[in-house]
PDB file of C-alpha atoms in Angstrom:
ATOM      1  CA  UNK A  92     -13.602 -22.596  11.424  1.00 96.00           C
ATOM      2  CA  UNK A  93     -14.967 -21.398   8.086  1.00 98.00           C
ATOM      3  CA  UNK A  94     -14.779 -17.964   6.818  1.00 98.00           C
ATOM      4  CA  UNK A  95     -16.672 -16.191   4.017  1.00 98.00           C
ATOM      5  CA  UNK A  96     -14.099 -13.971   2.273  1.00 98.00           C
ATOM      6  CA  UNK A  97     -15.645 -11.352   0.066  1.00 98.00           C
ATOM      7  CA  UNK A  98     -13.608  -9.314  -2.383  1.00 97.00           C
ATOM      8  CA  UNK A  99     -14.531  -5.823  -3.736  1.00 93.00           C
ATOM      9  CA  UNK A 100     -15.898  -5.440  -7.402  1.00 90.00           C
ATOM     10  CA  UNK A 101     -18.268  -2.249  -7.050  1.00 88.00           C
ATOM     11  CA  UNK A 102     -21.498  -2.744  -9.177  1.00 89.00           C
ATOM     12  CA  UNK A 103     -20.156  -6.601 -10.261  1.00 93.00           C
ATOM     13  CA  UNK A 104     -21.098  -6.979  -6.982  1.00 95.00           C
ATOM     14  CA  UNK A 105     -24.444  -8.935  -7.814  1.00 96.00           C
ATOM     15  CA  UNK A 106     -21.989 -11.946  -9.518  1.00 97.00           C
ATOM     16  CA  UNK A 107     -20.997 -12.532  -5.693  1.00 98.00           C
ATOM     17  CA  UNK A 108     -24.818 -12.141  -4.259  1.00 98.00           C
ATOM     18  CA  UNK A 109     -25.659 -14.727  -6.747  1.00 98.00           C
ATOM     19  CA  UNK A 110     -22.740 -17.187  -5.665  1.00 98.00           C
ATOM     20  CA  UNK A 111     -24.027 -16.557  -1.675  1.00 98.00           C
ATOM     21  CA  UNK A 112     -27.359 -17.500  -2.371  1.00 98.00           C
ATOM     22  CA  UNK A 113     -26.401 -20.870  -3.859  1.00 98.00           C
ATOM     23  CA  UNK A 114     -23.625 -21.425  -0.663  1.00 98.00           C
ATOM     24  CA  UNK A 115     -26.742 -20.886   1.707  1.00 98.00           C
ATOM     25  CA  UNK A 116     -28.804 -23.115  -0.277  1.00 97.00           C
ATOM     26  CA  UNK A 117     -26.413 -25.563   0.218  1.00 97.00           C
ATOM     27  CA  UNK A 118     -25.766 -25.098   3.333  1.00 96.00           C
ATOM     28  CA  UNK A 119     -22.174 -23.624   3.156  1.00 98.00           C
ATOM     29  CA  UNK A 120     -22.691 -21.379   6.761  1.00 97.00           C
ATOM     30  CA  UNK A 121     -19.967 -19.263   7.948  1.00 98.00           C
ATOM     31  CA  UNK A 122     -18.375 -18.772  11.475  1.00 98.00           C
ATOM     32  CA  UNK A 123     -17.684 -15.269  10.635  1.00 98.00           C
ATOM     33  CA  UNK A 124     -16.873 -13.385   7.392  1.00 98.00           C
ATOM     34  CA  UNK A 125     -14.400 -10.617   6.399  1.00 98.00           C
ATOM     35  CA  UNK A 126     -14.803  -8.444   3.387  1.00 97.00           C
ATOM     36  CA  UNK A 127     -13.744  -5.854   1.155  1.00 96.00           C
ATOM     37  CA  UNK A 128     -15.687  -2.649  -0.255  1.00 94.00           C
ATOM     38  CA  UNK A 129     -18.916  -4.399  -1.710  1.00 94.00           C
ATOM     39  CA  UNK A 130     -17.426  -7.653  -0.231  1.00 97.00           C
ATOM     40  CA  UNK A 131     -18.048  -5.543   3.216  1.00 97.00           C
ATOM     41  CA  UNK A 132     -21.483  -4.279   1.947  1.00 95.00           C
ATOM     42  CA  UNK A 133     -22.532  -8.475   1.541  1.00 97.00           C
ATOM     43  CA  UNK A 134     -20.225  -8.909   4.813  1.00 97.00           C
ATOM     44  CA  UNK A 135     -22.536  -6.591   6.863  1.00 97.00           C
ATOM     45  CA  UNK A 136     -25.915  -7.917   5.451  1.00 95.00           C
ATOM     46  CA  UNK A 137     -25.321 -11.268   5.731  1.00 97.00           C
ATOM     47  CA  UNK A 138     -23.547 -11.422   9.518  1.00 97.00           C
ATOM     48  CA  UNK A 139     -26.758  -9.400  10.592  1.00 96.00           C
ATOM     49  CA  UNK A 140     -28.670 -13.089   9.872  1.00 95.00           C
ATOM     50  CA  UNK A 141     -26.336 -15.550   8.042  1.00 96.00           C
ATOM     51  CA  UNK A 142     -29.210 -17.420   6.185  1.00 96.00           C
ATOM     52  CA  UNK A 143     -30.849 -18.174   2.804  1.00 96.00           C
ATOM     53  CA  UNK A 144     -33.846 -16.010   3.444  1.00 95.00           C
ATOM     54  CA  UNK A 145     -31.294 -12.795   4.090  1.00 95.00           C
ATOM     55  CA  UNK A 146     -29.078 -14.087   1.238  1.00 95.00           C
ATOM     56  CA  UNK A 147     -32.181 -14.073  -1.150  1.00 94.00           C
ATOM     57  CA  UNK A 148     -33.403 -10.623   0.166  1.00 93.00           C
ATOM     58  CA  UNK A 149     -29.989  -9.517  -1.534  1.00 93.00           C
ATOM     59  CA  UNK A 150     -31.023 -10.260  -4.838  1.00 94.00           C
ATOM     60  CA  UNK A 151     -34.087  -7.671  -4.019  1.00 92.00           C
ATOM     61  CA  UNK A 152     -31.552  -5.194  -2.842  1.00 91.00           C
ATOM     62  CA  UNK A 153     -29.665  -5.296  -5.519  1.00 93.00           C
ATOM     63  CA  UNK A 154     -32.657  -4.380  -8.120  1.00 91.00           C
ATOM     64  CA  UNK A 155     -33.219  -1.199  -6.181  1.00 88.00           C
ATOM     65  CA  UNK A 156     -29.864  -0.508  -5.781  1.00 81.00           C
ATOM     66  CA  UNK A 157     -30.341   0.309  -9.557  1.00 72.00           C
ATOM     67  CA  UNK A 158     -33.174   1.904  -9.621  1.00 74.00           C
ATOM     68  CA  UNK A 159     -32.090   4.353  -7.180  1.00 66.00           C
ATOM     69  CA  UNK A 160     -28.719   5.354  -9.244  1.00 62.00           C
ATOM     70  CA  UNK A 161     -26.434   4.458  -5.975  1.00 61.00           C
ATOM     71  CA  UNK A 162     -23.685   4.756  -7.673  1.00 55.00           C
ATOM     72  CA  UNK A 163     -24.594   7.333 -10.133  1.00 50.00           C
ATOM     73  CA  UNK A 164     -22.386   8.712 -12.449  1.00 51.00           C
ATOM     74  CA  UNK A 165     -20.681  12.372 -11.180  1.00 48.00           C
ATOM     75  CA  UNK A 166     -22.194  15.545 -12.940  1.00 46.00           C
ATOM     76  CA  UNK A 167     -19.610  17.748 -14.860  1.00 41.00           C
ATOM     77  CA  UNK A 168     -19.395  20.082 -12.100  1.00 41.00           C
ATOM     78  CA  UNK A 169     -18.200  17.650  -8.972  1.00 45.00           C
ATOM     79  CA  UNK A 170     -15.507  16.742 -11.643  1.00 42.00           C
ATOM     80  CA  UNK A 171     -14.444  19.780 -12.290  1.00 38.00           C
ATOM     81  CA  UNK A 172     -14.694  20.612  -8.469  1.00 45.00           C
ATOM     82  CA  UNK A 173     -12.436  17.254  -7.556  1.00 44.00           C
ATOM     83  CA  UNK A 174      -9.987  18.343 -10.305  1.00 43.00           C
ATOM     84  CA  UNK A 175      -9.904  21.794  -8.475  1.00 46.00           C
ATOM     85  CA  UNK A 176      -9.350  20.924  -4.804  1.00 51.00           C
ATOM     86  CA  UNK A 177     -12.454  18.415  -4.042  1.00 57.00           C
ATOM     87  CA  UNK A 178     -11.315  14.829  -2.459  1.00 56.00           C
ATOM     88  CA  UNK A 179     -14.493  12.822  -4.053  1.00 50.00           C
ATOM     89  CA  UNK A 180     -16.511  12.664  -7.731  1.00 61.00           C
ATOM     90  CA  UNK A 181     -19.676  10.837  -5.800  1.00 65.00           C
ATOM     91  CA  UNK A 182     -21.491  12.015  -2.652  1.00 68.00           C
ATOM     92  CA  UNK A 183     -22.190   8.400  -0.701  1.00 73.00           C
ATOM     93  CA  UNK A 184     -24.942   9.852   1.357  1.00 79.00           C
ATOM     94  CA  UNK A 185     -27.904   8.056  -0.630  1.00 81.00           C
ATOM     95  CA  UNK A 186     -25.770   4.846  -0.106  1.00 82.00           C
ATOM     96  CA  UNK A 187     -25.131   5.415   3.638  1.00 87.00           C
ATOM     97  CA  UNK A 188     -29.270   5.744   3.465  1.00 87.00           C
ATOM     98  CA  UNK A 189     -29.869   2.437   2.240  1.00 85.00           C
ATOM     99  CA  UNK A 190     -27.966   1.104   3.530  1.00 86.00           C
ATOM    100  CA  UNK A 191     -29.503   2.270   7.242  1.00 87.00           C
ATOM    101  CA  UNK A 192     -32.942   1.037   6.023  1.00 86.00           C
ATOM    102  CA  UNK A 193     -31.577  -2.410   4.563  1.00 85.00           C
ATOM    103  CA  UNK A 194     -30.081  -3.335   7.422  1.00 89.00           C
ATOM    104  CA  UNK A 195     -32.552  -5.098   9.659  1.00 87.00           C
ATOM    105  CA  UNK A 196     -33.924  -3.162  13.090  1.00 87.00           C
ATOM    106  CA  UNK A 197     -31.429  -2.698  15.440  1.00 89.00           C
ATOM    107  CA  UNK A 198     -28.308  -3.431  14.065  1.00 94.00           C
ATOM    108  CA  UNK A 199     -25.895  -0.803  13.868  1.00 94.00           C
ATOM    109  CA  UNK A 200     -23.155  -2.328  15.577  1.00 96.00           C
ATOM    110  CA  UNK A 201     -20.353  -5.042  15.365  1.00 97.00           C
ATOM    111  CA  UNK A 202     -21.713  -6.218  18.140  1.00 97.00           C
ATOM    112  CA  UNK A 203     -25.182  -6.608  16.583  1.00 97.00           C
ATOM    113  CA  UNK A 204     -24.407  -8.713  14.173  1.00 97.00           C
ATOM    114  CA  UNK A 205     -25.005 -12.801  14.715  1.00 97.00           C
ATOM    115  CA  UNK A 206     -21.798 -13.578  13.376  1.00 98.00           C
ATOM    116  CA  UNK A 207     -18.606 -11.969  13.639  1.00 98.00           C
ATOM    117  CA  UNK A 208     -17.695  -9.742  10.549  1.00 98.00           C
ATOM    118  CA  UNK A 209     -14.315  -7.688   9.808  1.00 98.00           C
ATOM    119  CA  UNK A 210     -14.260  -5.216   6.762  1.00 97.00           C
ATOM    120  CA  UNK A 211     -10.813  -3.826   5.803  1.00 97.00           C
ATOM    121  CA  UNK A 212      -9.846  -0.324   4.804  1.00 96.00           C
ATOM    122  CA  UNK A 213      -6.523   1.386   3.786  1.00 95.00           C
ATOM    123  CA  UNK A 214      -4.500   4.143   5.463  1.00 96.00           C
ATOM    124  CA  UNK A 215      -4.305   6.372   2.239  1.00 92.00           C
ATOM    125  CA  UNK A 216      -0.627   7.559   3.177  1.00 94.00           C
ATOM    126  CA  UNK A 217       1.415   4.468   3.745  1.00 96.00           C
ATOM    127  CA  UNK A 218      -1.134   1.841   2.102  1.00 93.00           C
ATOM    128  CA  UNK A 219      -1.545   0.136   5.736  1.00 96.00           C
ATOM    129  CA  UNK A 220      -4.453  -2.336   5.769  1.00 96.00           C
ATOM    130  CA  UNK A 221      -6.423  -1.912   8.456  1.00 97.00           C
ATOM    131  CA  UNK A 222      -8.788  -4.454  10.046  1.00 97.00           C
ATOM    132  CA  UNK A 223     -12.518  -3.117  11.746  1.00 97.00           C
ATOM    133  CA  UNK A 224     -14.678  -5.542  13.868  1.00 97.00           C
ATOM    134  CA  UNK A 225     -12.477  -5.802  16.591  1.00 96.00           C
ATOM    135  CA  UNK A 226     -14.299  -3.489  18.714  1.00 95.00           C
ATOM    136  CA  UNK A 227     -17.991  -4.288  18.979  1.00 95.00           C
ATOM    137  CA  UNK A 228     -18.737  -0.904  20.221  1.00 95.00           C
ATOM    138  CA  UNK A 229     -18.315   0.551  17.060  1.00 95.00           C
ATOM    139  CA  UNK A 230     -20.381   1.827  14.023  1.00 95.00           C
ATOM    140  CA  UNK A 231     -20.995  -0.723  11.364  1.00 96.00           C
ATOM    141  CA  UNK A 232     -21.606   1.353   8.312  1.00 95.00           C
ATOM    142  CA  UNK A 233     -19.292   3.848   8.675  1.00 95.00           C
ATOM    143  CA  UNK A 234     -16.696   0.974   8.781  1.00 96.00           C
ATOM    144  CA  UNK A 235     -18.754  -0.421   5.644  1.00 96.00           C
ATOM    145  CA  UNK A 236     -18.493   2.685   3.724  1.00 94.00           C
ATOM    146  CA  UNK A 237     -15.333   3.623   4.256  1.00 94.00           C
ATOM    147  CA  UNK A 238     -14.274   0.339   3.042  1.00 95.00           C
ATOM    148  CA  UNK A 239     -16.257   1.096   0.020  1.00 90.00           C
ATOM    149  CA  UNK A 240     -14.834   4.209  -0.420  1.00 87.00           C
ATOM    150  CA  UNK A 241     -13.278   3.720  -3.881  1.00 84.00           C
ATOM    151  CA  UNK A 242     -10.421   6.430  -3.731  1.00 82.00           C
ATOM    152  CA  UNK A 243     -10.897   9.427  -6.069  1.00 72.00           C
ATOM    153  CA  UNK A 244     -14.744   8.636  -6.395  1.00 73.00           C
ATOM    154  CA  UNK A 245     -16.409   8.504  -2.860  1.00 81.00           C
ATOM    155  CA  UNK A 246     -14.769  10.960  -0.176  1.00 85.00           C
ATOM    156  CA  UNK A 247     -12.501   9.379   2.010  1.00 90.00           C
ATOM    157  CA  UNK A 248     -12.719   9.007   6.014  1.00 90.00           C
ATOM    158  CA  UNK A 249     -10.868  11.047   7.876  1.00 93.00           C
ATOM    159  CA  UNK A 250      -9.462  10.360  11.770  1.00 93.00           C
ATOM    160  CA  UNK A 251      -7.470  12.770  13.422  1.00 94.00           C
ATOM    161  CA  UNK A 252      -6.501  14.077   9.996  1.00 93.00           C
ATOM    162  CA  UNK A 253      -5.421  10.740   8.097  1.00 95.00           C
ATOM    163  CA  UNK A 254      -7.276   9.666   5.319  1.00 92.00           C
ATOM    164  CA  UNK A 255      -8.983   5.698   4.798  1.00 94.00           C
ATOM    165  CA  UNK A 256     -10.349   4.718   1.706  1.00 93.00           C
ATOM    166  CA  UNK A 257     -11.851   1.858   0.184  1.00 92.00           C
ATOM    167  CA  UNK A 258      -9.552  -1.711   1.705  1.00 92.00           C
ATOM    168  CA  UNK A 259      -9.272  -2.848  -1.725  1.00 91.00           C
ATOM    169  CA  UNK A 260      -6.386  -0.974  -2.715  1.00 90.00           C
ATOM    170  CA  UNK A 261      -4.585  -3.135  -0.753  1.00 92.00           C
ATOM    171  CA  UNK A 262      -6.159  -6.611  -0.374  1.00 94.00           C
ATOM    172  CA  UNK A 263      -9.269  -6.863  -2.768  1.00 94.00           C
ATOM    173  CA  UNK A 264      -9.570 -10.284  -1.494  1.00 96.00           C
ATOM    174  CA  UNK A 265      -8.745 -10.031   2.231  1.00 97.00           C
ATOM    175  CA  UNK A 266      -7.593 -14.237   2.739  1.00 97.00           C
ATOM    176  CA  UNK A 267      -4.308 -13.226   5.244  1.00 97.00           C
ATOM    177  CA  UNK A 268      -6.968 -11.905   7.498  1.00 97.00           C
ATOM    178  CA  UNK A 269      -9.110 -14.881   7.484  1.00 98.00           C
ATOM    179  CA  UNK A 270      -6.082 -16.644   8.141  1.00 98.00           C
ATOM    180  CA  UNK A 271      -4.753 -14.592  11.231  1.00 97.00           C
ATOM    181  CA  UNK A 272      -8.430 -14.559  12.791  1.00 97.00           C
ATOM    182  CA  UNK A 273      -8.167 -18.625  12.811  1.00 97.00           C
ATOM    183  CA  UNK A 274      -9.762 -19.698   9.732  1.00 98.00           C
ATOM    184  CA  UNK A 275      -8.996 -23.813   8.386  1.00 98.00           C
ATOM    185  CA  UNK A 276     -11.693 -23.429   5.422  1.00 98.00           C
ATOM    186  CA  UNK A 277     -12.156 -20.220   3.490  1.00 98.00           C
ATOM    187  CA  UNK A 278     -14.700 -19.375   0.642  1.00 98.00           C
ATOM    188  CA  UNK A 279     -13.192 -17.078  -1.487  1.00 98.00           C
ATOM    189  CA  UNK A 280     -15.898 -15.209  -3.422  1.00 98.00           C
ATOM    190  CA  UNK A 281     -13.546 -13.358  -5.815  1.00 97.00           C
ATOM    191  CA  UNK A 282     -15.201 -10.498  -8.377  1.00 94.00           C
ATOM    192  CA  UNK A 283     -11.668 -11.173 -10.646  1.00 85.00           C
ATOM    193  CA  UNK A 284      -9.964  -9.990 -12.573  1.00 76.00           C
ATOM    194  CA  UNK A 285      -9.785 -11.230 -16.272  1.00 68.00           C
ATOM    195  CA  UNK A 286      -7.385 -10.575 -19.316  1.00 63.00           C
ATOM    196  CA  UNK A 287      -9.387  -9.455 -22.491  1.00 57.00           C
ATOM    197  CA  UNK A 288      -7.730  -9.982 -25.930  1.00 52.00           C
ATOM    198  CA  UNK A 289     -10.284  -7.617 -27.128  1.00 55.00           C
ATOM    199  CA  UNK A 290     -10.233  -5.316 -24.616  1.00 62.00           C
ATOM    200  CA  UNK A 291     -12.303  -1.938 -25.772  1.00 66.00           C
ATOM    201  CA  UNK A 292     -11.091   1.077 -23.990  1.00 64.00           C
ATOM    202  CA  UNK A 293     -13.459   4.232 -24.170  1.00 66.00           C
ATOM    203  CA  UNK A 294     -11.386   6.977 -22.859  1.00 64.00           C
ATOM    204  CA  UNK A 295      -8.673   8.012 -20.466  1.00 65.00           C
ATOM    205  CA  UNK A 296     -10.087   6.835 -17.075  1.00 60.00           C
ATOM    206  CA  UNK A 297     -10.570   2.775 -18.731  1.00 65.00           C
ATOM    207  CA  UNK A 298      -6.674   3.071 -19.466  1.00 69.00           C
ATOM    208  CA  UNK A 299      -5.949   4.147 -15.735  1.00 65.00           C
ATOM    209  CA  UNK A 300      -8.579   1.477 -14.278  1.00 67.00           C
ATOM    210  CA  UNK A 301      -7.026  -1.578 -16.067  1.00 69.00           C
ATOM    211  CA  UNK A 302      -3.810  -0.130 -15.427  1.00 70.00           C
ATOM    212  CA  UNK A 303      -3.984   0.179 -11.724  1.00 73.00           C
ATOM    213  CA  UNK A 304      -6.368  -3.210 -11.617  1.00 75.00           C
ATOM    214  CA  UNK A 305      -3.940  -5.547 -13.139  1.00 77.00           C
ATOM    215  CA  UNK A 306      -1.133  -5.409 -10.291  1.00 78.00           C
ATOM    216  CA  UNK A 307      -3.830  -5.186  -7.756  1.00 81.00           C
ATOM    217  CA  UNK A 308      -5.182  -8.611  -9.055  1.00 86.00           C
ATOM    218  CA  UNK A 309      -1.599 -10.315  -8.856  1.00 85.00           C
ATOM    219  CA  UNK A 310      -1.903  -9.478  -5.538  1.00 87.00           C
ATOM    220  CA  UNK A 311      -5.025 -11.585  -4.675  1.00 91.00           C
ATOM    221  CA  UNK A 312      -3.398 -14.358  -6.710  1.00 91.00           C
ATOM    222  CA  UNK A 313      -0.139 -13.865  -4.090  1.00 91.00           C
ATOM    223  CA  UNK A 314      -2.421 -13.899  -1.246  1.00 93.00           C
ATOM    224  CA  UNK A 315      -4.530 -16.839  -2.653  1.00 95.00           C
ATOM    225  CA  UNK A 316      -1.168 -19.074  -3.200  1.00 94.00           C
ATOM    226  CA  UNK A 317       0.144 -18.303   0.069  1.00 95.00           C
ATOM    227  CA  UNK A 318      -3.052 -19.770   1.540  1.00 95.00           C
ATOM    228  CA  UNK A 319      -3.443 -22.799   0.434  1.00 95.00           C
ATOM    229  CA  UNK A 320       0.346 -23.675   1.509  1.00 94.00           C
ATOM    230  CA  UNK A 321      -0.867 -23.247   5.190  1.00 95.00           C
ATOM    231  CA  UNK A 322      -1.121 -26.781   6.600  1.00 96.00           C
ATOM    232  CA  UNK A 323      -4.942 -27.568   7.574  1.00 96.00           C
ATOM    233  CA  UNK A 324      -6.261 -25.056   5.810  1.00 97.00           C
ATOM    234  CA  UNK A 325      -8.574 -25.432   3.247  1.00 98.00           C
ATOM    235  CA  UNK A 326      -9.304 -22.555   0.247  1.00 98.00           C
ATOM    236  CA  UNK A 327     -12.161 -22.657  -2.079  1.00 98.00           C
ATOM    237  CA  UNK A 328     -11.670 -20.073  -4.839  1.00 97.00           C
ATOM    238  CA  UNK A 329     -14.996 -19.197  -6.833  1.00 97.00           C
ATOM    239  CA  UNK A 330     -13.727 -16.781  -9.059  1.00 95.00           C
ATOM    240  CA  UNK A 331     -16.543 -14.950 -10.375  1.00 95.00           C
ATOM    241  CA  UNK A 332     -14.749 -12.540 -13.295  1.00 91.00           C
ATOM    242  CA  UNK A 333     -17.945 -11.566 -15.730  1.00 91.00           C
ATOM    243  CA  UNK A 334     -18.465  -7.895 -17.100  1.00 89.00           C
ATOM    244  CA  UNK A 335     -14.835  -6.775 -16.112  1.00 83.00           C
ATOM    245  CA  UNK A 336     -15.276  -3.272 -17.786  1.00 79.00           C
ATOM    246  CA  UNK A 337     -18.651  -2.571 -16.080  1.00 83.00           C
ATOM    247  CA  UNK A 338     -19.088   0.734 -15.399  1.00 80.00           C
ATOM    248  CA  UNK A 339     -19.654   2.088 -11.857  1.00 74.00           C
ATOM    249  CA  UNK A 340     -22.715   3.026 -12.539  1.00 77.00           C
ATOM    250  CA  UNK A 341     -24.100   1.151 -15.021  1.00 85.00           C
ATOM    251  CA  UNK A 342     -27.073  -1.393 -13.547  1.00 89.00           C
ATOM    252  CA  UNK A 343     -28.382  -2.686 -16.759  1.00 91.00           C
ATOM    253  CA  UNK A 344     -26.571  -6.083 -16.568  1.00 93.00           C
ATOM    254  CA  UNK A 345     -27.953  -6.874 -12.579  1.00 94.00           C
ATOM    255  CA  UNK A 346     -30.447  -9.584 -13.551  1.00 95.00           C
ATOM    256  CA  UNK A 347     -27.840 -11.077 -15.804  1.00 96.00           C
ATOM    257  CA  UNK A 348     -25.194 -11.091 -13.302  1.00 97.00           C
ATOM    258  CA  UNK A 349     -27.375 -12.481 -10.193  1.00 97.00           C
ATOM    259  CA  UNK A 350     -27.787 -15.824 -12.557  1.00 97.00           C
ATOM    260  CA  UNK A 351     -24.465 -15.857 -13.237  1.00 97.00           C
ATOM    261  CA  UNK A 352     -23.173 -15.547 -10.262  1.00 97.00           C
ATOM    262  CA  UNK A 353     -25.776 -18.263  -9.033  1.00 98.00           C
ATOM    263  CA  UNK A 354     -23.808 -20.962 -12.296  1.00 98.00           C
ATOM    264  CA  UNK A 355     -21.064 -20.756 -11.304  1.00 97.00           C
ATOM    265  CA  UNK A 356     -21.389 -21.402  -7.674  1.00 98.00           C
ATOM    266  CA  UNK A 357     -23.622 -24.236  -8.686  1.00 98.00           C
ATOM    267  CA  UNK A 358     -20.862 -25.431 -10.973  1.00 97.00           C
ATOM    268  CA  UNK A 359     -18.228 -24.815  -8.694  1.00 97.00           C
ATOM    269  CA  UNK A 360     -20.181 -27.209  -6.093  1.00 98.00           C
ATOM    270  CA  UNK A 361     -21.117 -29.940  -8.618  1.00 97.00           C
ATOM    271  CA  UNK A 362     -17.117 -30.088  -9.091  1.00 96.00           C
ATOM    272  CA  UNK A 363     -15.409 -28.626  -6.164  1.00 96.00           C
ATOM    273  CA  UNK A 364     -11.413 -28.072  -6.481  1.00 95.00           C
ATOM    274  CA  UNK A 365     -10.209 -27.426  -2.680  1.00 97.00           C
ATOM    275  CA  UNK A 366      -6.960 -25.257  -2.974  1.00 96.00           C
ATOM    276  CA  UNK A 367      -6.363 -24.716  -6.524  1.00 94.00           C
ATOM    277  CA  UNK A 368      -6.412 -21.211  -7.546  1.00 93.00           C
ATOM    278  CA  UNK A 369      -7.817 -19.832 -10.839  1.00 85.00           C
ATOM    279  CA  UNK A 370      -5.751 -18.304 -12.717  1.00 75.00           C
ATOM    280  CA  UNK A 371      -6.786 -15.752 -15.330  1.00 65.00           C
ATOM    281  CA  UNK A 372      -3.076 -15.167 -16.848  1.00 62.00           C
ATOM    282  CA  UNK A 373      -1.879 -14.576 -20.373  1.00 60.00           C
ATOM    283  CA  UNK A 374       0.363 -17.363 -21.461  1.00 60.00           C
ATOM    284  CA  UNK A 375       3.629 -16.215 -23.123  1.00 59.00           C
ATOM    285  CA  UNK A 376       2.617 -18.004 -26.114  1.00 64.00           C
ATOM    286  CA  UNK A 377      -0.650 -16.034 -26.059  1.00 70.00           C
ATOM    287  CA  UNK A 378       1.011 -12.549 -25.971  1.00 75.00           C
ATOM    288  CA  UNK A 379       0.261 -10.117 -29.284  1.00 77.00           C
ATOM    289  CA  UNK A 380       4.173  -9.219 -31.177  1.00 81.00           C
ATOM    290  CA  UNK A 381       5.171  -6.228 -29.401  1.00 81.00           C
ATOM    291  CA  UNK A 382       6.191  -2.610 -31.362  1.00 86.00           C
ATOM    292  CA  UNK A 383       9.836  -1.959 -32.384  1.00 85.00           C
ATOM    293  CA  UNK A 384      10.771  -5.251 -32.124  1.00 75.00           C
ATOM    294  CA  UNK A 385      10.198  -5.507 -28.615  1.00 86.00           C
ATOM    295  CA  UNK A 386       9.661  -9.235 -27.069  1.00 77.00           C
ATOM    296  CA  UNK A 387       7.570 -10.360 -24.211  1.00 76.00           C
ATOM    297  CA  UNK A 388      10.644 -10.581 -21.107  1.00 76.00           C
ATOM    298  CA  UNK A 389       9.702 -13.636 -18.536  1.00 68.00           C
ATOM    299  CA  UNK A 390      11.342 -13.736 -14.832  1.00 62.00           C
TER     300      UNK A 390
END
């Protein structure tokens, strides 16, 4: 059974619409799909029809998606509300909009969709992943936006007085729950993670993004290496790690990012490597000399 499985990566989100168009040109199909934050966003689109004409209609959606700011930037006074009391920088009604109209007639179910799709979001409190899709009866984009719901930024969800956010903060590349939902062939489409040697920082909120993005990353990697040790199961990992300091709301590199994402599917294809996981890691050798004397420690 093969499985799409669609990481988060906000805005570098059109690197992994261009990688889906060139899997349905191919005609790489999935039995069902399970993503994370804009991994859910593709998830939701493409389960509604799981075919190159829907996966090319992305690219469209993705070119308004800029023009109509959905991601904006907050103004100074929702920050200095949300550093006073306020649980979100960004209101996410102009994204719960679109994403109503760009979801074709009818669907606003699970059990719309063609294929089977499960988004993941995280019980704020304990970091709990939690999987939705289970339950065909319920609302598809308010499962799809709260997996989106990037913690600090968009407001959380709240159910009898617990808060979900955004699934990422626990599994940015969901592959366990491929694996527990009976998938043998996964396509990881993985907005990664890189390590910059010339990593520009522009303030205080870069230093606490690469900070907090760094361990999350190791995770995927954990998840990634457990699943290719499962017998008859095979992992394809596109990692697709371009414009890693993007940010949220900037749209100007879309175009650029579509095409890119579109190479290195293509490449990936001309030369596929079945179960061997990229790697963007810092060799020891590679490491800067530390201050004070201090030396790199390995494990």
């Amino acid at each position: 059974m093969r499985a799409f499985v669609l990481s988060g990566g906000g805005n570098r989100g059109a690197l992994q619409a261009g990688a889906l168009k060139v899997l349905l040109q191919r005609g790489v199909v999935p039995d069902f799909i399970v993503g994370s934050s804009i991994g859910a966003l593709h998830g939701a689109f493409l389960a509604a029809a799981p075919t190159l004409a829907q996966a090319e209609r992305l690219f469209a959606l993705w070119r308004e998606a800029g023009r109509r700011r959905l991601f904006g930037t907050a103004s100074p006074w929702r920050v200095l509300r949300a550093l006073f009391g306020s649980d979100h920088l960004a209101d996410n009604q102009r994204l719960r909009d679109y994403i109503a109209q760009a979801l074709p007639s009818g669907v606003r179910t699970f059990g719309d969709l063609r294929i089977p799709l499960y988004v993941t979001i995280c019980h704020l409190a304990t970091h709990t992943l939690y999987v939705c899709g289970h339950d065909h009866r319920q609302p598809l984009i308010d499962a799809v936006l709260t997996s989106a719901a990037v913690p600090g930024f968009f407001r959380p969800t709240y159910h009898q007085g617990q808060a979900f956010v955004d699934g990422g903060v626990v599994s940015n590349l969901p592959v366990q729950v491929a694996l527990a939902l009976g998938a043998t062939e996964i396509w990881a489409l993985d907005l990664a993670f890189s390590y910059q040697d010339d990593l520009e920082l522009r303030g205080a909120l870069d230093i606490a993004g690469y900070a907090i993005r760094r361990p999350l990353y190791d995770l995927t990697l954990h998840e990634l290496e457990r699943a290719v040790c499962v017998p008859g199961v095979t992992v394809h990992h596109i990692a697709l790690p371009s414009y890693p300091n993007l940010p949220l709301g900037d749209f100007s590199k879309t175009e650029a990012m579509l095409a890119e994402g579109e190479q290195i599917a293509q490449a990936y294809l001309a030369c596929p490597q079945p179960n061997v996981i990229q790697h963007p890691r810092c060799a020891e050798g590679d490491l800067p000399p530390g201050p004070f004397g201090a030396r790199p420690f390995s494990r």
